[in-house]
Amino acid sequence: MSCPACGEPVVAFVVPPALREHAPAAESAICTSCLRTVAASDAGAAAVAPEDADFSRIHESFPTGKGAVAFALVLGKLDSLALNRPAIQALCDAAERAGTDVALALERLAGASALDPPYDIDRRRQQLASFR
């Protein structure tokens, strides 16, 4: 159960059918450090239902419930806003419909020193605000 990119632990989850077109696989995983999303099988992880996935392993303020999966998939797409813009917008909308405040969640993650994504979370938060 480790990220193929950085070797850190992952949180694996089943992606709801409505979000699968934006996911690496029907069973996906997010790295607890670099925030990349991959197929759960690529990380050697067994996916669980979204409500059973422990996203707090990423950060204690990580969203919960139905919005957590959409938000996790957003994080996996933030490395390239230009290429992933339609997916990011659709996933942000899905997360917000499920009760997740995407901007607030990104703000909280931006201050987490244990995270090491390939992008600046705070800068991405500001960029997202400009096109939403």
Short mmCIF file of C-alpha atoms in Angstrom, two decimals:
data_model
loop_
_atom_site.label_atom_id
_atom_site.label_comp_id
_atom_site.label_asym_id
_atom_site.label_seq_id
_atom_site.Cartn_x
_atom_site.Cartn_y
_atom_site.Cartn_z
CA MET A 1 0.00 0.00 0.00
CA SER A 2 2.37 2.68 -1.18
CA CYS A 3 2.46 5.45 -3.75
CA PRO A 4 4.29 4.41 -6.92
CA ALA A 5 5.65 7.97 -7.26
CA CYS A 6 7.06 8.60 -3.78
CA GLY A 7 6.65 5.40 -1.77
CA GLU A 8 4.49 6.93 0.97
CA PRO A 9 1.24 5.29 2.21
CA VAL A 10 -2.01 5.73 0.30
CA VAL A 11 -5.72 5.86 1.08
CA ALA A 12 -7.65 3.63 -1.33
CA PHE A 13 -11.33 4.11 -2.13
CA VAL A 14 -14.05 3.03 -4.52
CA VAL A 15 -14.96 5.85 -6.89
CA PRO A 16 -18.72 6.44 -7.26
CA PRO A 17 -19.94 5.83 -10.84
CA ALA A 18 -20.73 9.53 -11.40
CA LEU A 19 -17.05 10.45 -10.85
CA ARG A 20 -15.32 7.55 -12.61
CA GLU A 21 -14.63 9.40 -15.84
CA HIS A 22 -12.32 11.69 -13.83
CA ALA A 23 -10.57 8.95 -11.84
CA PRO A 24 -7.53 6.83 -12.66
CA ALA A 25 -9.68 3.71 -12.03
CA ALA A 26 -12.94 2.58 -10.45
CA GLU A 27 -10.84 1.72 -7.41
CA SER A 28 -8.38 4.56 -6.86
CA ALA A 29 -5.94 5.72 -4.20
CA ILE A 30 -4.50 9.05 -3.09
CA CYS A 31 -1.02 9.42 -1.65
CA THR A 32 -0.88 10.73 1.91
CA SER A 33 2.16 12.85 1.01
CA CYS A 34 2.35 13.87 -2.66
CA LEU A 35 -1.45 13.81 -3.18
CA ARG A 36 -1.16 12.01 -6.52
CA THR A 37 -4.08 9.77 -7.41
CA VAL A 38 -3.47 6.38 -8.99
CA ALA A 39 -5.31 3.14 -9.57
CA ALA A 40 -5.49 1.31 -6.24
CA SER A 41 -3.98 -1.75 -7.93
CA ASP A 42 -0.91 0.31 -8.92
CA ALA A 43 -0.41 1.16 -5.25
CA GLY A 44 -1.02 -2.40 -4.09
CA ALA A 45 -4.00 -1.25 -2.06
CA ALA A 46 -7.47 -2.66 -1.53
CA ALA A 47 -10.14 -0.03 -2.04
CA VAL A 48 -12.95 0.45 0.46
CA ALA A 49 -16.28 2.25 0.23
CA PRO A 50 -15.90 6.05 0.36
CA GLU A 51 -17.52 6.26 3.79
CA ASP A 52 -14.98 3.73 5.14
CA ALA A 53 -11.87 5.37 3.66
CA ASP A 54 -9.74 7.08 6.31
CA PHE A 55 -8.91 10.36 4.55
CA SER A 56 -7.81 11.83 7.88
CA ARG A 57 -4.53 9.97 7.31
CA ILE A 58 -3.77 12.72 4.78
CA HIS A 59 -4.69 15.57 7.12
CA GLU A 60 -7.10 15.90 10.04
CA SER A 61 -9.05 18.60 8.19
CA PHE A 62 -9.53 16.53 5.02
CA PRO A 63 -13.20 16.48 4.01
CA THR A 64 -15.32 13.48 4.90
CA GLY A 65 -18.38 11.89 3.41
CA LYS A 66 -19.33 11.93 -0.24
CA GLY A 67 -17.32 15.06 -0.97
CA ALA A 68 -14.05 13.45 0.16
CA VAL A 69 -13.67 11.29 -2.96
CA ALA A 70 -14.38 14.18 -5.34
CA PHE A 71 -11.94 16.37 -3.40
CA ALA A 72 -9.27 13.64 -3.45
CA LEU A 73 -9.66 13.39 -7.23
CA VAL A 74 -9.36 17.19 -7.52
CA LEU A 75 -6.04 17.06 -5.67
CA GLY A 76 -4.79 14.45 -8.10
CA LYS A 77 -5.56 16.74 -11.04
CA LEU A 78 -4.04 19.98 -9.72
CA ASP A 79 -0.60 19.30 -11.17
CA SER A 80 -1.87 20.65 -14.50
CA LEU A 81 -4.73 23.14 -14.43
CA ALA A 82 -4.54 23.69 -18.18
CA LEU A 83 -4.89 20.02 -19.11
CA ASN A 84 -7.34 19.09 -16.37
CA ARG A 85 -9.56 22.17 -16.16
CA PRO A 86 -12.87 20.54 -17.22
CA ALA A 87 -12.32 17.60 -14.84
CA ILE A 88 -11.28 19.90 -12.00
CA GLN A 89 -14.38 22.04 -12.46
CA ALA A 90 -16.66 18.99 -12.57
CA LEU A 91 -15.02 17.46 -9.49
CA CYS A 92 -15.14 20.74 -7.54
CA ASP A 93 -18.83 21.04 -8.37
CA ALA A 94 -19.43 17.45 -7.21
CA ALA A 95 -17.51 18.04 -3.98
CA GLU A 96 -19.46 21.22 -3.27
CA ARG A 97 -22.79 19.53 -3.98
CA ALA A 98 -21.78 16.95 -1.38
CA GLY A 99 -21.10 19.69 1.18
CA THR A 100 -17.34 20.21 0.84
CA ASP A 101 -16.00 23.76 0.79
CA VAL A 102 -13.19 23.18 -1.72
CA ALA A 103 -11.50 26.56 -1.18
CA LEU A 104 -11.47 26.14 2.60
CA ALA A 105 -10.21 22.55 2.34
CA LEU A 106 -7.37 23.67 0.06
CA GLU A 107 -6.52 26.52 2.42
CA ARG A 108 -6.25 24.10 5.32
CA LEU A 109 -4.08 21.68 3.36
CA ALA A 110 -1.81 24.53 2.22
CA GLY A 111 -0.63 24.92 5.79
CA ALA A 112 0.17 21.23 6.28
CA SER A 113 3.93 20.80 6.41
CA ALA A 114 3.74 17.00 6.06
CA LEU A 115 2.33 17.24 2.53
CA ASP A 116 4.67 17.37 -0.45
CA PRO A 117 2.63 17.67 -3.66
CA PRO A 118 4.30 18.55 -6.98
CA TYR A 119 2.50 21.92 -6.92
CA ASP A 120 1.97 24.79 -4.49
CA ILE A 121 -1.43 24.15 -2.90
CA ASP A 122 -2.04 27.79 -1.94
CA ARG A 123 -1.17 29.01 -5.43
CA ARG A 124 -3.50 26.41 -6.96
CA ARG A 125 -6.26 27.52 -4.59
CA GLN A 126 -5.90 31.09 -5.85
CA GLN A 127 -5.82 29.96 -9.47
CA LEU A 128 -8.96 27.86 -9.00
CA ALA A 129 -10.78 30.85 -7.54
CA SER A 130 -10.01 32.83 -10.68
CA PHE A 131 -11.70 30.40 -13.07
CA ARG A 132 -14.62 29.21 -10.99
#
